[in-house]
Short mmCIF file of C-alpha atoms and ligand atoms in Angstrom, two decimals:
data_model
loop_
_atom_site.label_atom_id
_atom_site.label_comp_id
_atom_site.label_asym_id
_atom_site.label_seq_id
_atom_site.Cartn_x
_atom_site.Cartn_y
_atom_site.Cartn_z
CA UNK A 1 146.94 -199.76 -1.60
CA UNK A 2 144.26 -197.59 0.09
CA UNK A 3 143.66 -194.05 -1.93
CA UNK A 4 144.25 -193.06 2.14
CA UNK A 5 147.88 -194.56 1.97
CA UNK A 6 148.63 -193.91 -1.09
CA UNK A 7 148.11 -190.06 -0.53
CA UNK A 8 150.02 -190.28 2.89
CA UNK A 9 152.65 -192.12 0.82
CA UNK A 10 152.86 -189.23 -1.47
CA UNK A 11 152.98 -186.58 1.62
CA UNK A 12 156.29 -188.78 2.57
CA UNK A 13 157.75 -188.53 -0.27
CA UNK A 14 157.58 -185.15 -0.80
CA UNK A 15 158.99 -184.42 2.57
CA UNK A 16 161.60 -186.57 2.15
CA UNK A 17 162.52 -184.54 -0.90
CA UNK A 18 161.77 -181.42 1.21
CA UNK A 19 164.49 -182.29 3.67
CA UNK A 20 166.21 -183.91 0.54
CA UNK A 21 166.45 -181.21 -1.19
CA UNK A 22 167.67 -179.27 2.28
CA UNK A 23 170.68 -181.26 2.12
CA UNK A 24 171.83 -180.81 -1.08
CA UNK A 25 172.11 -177.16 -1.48
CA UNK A 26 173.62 -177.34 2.19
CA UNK A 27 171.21 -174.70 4.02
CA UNK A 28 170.53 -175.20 7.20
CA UNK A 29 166.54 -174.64 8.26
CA UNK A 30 165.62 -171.08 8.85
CA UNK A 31 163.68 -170.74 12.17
CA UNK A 32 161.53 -168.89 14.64
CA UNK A 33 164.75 -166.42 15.63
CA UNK A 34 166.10 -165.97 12.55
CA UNK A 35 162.41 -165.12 10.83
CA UNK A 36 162.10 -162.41 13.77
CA UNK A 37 165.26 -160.95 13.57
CA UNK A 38 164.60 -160.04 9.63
CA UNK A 39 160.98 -158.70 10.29
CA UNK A 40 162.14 -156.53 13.67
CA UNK A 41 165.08 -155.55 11.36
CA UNK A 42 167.44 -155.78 14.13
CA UNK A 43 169.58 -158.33 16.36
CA UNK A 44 168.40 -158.24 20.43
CA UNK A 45 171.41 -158.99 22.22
CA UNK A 46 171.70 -159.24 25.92
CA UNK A 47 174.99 -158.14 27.35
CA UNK A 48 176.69 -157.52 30.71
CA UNK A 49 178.25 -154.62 32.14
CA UNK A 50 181.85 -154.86 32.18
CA UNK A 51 184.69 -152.85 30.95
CA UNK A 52 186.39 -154.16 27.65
CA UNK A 53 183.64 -156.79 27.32
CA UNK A 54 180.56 -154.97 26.67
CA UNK A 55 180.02 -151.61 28.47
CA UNK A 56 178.34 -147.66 26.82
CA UNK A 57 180.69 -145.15 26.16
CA UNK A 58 180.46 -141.74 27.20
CA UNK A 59 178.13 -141.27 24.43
CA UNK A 60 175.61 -144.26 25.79
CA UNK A 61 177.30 -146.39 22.44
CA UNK A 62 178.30 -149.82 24.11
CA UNK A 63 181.88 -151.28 23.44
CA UNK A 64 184.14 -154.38 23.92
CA UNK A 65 184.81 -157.19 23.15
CA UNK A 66 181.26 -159.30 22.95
CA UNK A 67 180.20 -156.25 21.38
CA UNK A 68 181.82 -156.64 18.47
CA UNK A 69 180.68 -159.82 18.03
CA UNK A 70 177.25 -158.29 18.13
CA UNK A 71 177.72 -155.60 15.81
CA UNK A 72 179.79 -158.53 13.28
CA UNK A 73 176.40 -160.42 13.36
CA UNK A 74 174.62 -157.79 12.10
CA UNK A 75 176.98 -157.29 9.52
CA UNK A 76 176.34 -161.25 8.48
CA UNK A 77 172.90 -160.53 8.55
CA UNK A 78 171.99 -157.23 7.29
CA UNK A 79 175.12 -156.31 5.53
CA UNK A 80 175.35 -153.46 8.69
CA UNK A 81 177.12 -153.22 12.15
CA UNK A 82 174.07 -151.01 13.36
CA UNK A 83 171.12 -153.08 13.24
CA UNK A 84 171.45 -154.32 16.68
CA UNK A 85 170.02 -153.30 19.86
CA UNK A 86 171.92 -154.37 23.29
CA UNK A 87 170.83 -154.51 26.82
CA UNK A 88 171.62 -155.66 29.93
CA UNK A 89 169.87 -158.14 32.15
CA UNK A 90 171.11 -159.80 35.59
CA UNK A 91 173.05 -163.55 35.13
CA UNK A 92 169.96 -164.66 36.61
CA UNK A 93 167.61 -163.15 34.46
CA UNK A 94 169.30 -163.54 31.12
CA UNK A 95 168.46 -167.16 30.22
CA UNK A 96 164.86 -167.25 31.05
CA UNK A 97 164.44 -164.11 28.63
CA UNK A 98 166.62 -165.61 25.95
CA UNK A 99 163.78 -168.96 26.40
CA UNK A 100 161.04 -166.58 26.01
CA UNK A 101 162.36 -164.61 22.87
CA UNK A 102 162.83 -161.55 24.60
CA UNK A 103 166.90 -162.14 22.84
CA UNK A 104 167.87 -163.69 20.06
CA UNK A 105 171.36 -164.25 21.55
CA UNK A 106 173.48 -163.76 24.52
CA UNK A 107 176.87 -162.52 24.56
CA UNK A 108 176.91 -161.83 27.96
CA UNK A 109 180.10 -164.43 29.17
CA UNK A 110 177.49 -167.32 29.46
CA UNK A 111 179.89 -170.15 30.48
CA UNK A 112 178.43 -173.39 28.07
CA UNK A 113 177.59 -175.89 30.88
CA UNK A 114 175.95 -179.79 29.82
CA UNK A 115 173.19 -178.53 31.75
CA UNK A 116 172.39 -175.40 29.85
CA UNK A 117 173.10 -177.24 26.75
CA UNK A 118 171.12 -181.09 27.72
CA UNK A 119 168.44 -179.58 30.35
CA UNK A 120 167.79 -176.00 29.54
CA UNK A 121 168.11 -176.81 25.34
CA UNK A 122 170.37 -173.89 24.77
CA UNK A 123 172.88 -173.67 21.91
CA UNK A 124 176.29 -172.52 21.72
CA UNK A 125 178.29 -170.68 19.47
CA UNK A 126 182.19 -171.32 19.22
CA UNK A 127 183.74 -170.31 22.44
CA UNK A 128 184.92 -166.60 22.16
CA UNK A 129 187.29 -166.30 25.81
CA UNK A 130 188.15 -169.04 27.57
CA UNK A 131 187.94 -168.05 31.01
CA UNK A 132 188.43 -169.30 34.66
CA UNK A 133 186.85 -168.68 37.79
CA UNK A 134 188.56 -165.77 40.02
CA UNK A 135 188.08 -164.28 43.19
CA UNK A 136 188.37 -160.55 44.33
CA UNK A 137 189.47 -159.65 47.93
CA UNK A 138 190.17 -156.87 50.12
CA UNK A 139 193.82 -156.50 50.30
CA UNK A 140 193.88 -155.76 54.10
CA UNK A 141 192.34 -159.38 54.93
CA UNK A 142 196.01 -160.74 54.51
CA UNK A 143 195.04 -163.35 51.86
CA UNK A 144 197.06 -164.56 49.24
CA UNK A 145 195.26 -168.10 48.19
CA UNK A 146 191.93 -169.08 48.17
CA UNK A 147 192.61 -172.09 50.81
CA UNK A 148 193.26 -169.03 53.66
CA UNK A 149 189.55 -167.99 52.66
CA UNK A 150 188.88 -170.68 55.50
CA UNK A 151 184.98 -169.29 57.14
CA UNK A 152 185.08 -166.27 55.16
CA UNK A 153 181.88 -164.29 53.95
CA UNK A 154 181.82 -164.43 49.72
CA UNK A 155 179.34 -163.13 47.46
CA UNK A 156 178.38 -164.67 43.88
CA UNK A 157 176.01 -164.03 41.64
CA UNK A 158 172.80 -165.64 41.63
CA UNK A 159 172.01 -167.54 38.46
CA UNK A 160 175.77 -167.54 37.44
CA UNK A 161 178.23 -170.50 37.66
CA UNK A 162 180.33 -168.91 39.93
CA UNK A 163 177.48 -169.51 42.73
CA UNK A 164 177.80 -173.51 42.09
CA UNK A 165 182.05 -173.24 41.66
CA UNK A 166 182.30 -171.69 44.76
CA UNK A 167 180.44 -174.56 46.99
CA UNK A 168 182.29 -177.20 44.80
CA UNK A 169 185.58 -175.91 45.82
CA UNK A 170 184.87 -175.54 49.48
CA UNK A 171 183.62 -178.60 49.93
CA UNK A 172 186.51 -180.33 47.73
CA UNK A 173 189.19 -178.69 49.93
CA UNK A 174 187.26 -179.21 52.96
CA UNK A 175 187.48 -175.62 54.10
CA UNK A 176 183.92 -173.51 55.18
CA UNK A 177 182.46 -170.49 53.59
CA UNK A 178 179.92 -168.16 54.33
CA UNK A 179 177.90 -168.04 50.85
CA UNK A 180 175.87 -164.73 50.10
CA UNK A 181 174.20 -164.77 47.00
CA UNK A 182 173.51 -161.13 45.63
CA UNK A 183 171.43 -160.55 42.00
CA UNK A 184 171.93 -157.24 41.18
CA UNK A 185 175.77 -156.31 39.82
CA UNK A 186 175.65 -152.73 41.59
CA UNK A 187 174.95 -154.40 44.86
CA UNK A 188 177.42 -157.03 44.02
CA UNK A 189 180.21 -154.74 44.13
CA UNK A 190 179.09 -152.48 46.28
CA UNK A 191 178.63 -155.48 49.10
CA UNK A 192 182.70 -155.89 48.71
CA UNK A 193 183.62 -151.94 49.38
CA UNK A 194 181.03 -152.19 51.82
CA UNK A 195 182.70 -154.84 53.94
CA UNK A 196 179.22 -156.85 54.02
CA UNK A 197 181.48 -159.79 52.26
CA UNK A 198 185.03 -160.70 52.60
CA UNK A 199 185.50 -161.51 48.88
CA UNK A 200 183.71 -161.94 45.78
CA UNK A 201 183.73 -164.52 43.09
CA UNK A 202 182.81 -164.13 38.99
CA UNK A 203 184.81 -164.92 35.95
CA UNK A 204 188.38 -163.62 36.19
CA UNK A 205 187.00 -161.42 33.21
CA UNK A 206 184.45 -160.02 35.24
CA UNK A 207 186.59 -159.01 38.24
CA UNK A 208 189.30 -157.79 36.48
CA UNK A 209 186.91 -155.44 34.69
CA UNK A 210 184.86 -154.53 37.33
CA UNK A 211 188.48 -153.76 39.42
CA UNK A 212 188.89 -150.94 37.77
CA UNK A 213 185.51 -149.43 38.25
CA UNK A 214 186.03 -149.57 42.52
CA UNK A 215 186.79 -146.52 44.68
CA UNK A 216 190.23 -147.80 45.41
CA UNK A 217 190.93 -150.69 43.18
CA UNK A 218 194.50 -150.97 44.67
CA UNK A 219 193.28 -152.24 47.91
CA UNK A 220 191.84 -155.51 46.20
CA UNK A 221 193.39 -157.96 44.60
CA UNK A 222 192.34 -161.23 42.70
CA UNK A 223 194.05 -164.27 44.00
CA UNK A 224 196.04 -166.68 41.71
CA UNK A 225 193.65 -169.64 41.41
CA UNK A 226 191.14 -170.16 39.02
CA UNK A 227 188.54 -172.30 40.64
CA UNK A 228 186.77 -173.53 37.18
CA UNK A 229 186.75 -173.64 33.59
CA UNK A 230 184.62 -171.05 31.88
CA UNK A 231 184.38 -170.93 28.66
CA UNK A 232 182.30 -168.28 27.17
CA UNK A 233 180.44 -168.88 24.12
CA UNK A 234 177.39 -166.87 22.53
CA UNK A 235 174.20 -168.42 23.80
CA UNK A 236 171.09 -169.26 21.73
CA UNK A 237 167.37 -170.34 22.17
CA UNK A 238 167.40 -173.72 20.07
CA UNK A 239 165.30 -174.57 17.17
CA UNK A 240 166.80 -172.49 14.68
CA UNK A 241 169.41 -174.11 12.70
CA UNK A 242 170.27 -171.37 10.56
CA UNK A 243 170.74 -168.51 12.87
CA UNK A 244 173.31 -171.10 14.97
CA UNK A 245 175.54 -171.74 11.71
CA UNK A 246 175.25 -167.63 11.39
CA UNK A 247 176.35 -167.59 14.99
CA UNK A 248 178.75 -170.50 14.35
CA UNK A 249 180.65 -169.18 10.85
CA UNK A 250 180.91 -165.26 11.82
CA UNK A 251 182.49 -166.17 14.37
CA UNK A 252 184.96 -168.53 12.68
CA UNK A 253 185.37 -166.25 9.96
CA UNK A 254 187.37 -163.85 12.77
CA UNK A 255 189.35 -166.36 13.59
CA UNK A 256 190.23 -168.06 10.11
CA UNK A 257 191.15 -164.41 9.36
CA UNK A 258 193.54 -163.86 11.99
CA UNK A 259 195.05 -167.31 10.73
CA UNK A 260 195.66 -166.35 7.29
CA UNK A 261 196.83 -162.68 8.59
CA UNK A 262 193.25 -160.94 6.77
CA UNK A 263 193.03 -157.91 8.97
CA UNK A 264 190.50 -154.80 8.54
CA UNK A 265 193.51 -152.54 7.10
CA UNK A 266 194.84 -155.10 4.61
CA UNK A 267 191.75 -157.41 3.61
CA UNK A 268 191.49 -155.46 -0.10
CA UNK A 269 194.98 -156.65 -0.49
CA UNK A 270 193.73 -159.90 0.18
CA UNK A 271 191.46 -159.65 -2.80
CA UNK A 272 193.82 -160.31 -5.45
CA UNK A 273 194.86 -163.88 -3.47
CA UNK A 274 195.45 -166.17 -5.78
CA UNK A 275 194.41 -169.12 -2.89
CA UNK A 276 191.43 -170.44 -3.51
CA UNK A 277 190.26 -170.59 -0.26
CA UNK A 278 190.83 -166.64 -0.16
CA UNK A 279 188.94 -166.28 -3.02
CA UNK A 280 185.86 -168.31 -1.59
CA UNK A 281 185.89 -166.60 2.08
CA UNK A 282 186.10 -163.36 0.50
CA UNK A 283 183.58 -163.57 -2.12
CA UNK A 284 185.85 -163.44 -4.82
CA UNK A 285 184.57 -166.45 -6.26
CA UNK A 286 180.80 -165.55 -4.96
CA UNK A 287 179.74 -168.65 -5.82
CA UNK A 288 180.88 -170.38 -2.13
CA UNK A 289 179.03 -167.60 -0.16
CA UNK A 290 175.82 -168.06 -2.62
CA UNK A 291 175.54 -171.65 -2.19
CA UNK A 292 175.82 -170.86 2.09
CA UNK A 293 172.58 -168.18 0.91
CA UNK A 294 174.83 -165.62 2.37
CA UNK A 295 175.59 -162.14 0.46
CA UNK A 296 179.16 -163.35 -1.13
CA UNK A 297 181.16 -160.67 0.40
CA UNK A 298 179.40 -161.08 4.15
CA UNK A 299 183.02 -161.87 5.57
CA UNK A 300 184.86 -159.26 3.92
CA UNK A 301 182.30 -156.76 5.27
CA UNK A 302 182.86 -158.40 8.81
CA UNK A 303 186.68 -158.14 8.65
CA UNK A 304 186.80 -155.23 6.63
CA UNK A 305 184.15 -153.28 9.70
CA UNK A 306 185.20 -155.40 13.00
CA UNK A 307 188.42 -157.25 11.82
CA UNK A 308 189.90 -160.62 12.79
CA UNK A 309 190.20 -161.82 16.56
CA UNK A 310 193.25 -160.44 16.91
CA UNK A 311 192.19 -157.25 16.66
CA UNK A 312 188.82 -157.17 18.00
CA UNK A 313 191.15 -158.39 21.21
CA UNK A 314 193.71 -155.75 20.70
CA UNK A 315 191.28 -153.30 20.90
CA UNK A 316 189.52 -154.16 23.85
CA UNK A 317 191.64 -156.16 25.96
CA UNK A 318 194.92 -155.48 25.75
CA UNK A 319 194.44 -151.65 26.62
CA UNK A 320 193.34 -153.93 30.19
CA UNK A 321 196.19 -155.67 30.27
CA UNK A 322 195.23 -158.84 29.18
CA UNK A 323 197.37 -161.51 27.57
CA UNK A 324 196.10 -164.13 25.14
CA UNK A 325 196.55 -166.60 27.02
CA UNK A 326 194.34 -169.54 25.95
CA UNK A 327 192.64 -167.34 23.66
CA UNK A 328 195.86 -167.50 21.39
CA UNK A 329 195.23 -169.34 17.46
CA UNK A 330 195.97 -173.21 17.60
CA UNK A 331 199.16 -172.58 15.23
CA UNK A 332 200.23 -170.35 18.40
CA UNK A 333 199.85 -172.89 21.00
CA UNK A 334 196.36 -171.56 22.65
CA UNK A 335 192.93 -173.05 21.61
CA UNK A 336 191.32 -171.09 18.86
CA UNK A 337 190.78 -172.79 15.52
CA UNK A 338 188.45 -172.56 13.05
CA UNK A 339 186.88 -175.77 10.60
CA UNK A 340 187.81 -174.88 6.65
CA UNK A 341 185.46 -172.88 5.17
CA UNK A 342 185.28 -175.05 2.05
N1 GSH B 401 180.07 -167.19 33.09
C1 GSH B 401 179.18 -167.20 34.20
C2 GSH B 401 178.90 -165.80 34.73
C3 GSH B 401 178.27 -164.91 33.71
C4 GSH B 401 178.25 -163.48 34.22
O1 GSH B 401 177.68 -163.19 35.29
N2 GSH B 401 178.91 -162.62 33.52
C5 GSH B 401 179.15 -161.28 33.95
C6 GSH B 401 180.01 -160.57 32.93
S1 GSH B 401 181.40 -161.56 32.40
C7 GSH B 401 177.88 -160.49 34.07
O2 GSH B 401 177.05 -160.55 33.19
N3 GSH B 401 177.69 -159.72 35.12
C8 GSH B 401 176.57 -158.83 35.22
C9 GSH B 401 176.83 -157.51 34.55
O3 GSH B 401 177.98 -157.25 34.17
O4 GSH B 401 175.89 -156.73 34.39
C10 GSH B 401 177.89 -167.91 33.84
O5 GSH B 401 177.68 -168.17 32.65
O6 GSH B 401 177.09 -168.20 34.74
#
């Protein structure tokens, strides 16, 4: 053997062991996003703007839904809701800035498409609403089902897959539409009171939000159908293992909460479980969270601050109405579950 292969031999071997070693104590590789997010010493989230999913307060402090979900990360990460800055950006701007690293996640309703995940190389977190496509009319047009939108004037978002839903269900059913295709949310709504479109389409979650914020929301409605599937997940750049499984297990933990009833006003009772799955997820036994290189009691402080899904939807949703719909637990017949943590 050549002293040239033998050293290349030796450079194998040790990254074999490298990525050997990975596997064994179980951490996933820390990345570009991850490394960023500890130096900046805060999360950049990009957010939209509607009510019970992420909008600012009277005080400028946003809220919702997605929100917490934000603030829950930064509890994972630096052991404190606050160290996260949100903003919003259009649908259309969103996921060129999270390629370029100007986030380091989106929970803005990005709907996980194969395209996003094969073409674009995004990532997705666990879905966190699953949604459907609605659309929002003027009342005084007469229409009570999408199929009597026949030659009407919509307006979609650019960038969003409402834009594509729409044409897909026109031409499935035959029917015509006028498409107008509008970036900026303000104008978005303000082409519907304006009469410059007949209707508008976005996630159901969108319009029913954004409903409440028009001059007369009484003289819209948002027809029965759902034209798509949307479910919305929290988006990531890839090529950082480690900050997806962060993404991946916070957002499990919520849920495996709500499952074994953990909530934010009983999870101290929860300490003296004698289950020894309890004991791991809370940090009881630290050893669990240790091996994960997480602080052992990173999903008690997430309960404990944000609480389980049930409540972080309680909080935000319900006061708009909404049912759980989909977004129930698996054990009650809707589609959230979370793997073991084991
Ligand atoms: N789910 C769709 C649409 C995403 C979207 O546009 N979401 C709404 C909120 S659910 C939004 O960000 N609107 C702009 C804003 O609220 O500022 C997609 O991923 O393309």
């Amino acid at each position: 053997m050549s002293t040239h292969g033998f050293i290349g031999g030796i450079a194998k071997l040790a990254a074999a062991s490298l990525v050997a070693s990975a596997l064994i104590s179980g951490t996933a590789f820390a990345g570009p996003t991850l490394d960023k997010i500890k130096q900046r010493g805060t999360i950049k989230v990009g957010v939209g703007t509607t009510p019970g999913f992420f909008s600012p307060d009277s005080n400028g402090r946003w809220q919702g839904f997605f929100i917490d979900y934000g603030r829950a990360l930064s509890i994972a990460v630096f052991g404190n809701p606050d160290k996260v800055e949100f903003t919003n950006s259009s649908p259309q701007q969103r996921l060129p800035a999270l390629q370029s690293g100007e986030y380091d996640i989106l929970l803005s309703g990005v709907t996980v498409t194969a395209t996003r995940a094969f073409k674009l190389g995004f990532h997705f977190g666990p879905t966190l609403f699953y949604d459907g496509q609605g659309i929002l009319v003027r009342k005084d047009l007469g229409v009570t089902k999408a199929a009597d939108l026949d030659g009407a004037t919509i307006g979609a978002q650019s960038g969003t897959t409402g834009e594509l839903n729409v044409a897909d269900f026109f031409r499935k059913t035959g029917k015509t539409f006028k498409p107008v295709t509008i970036e900026d949310t303000g104008q978005f709504i303000a082409a519907l009171e304006s009469g410059r479109v007949d209707a508008i389409t976005q996630d159901s979650s969108d319009l029913v939000g954004k409903r409440t914020q028009l001059k007369k929301p009484d003289d819209y409605i948002i027809l029965p159908e759902r034209l798509s599937k949307e479910p919305l997940a929290p988006a990531i750049a890839g090529g950082d293992d480690r900050w997806l499984e962060i993404v991946n297990w916070t957002v499990n933990a919520t849920i495996q909460a709500e499952e074994w009833g953990i909530t934010s006003a009983n999870v101290d009772q929860f300490l003296k479980s004698e289950d020894p799955a309890i004991q791991r997820f809370l940090g009881v036994d630290p050893a669990f969270n240790q091996a994960l290189d997480l602080d052992p009691k990173w999903a008690y402080n997430v309960i404990k601050t944000v609480g389980n899904y049930g409540e972080i939807f309680d909080r935000h949703l319900k006061p708009l109405g909404w049912d759980r719909g989909y977004n129930r637990l698996w054990t009650n017949g809707g589609l959230l579950y979370s793997p073991p943590f084991r």
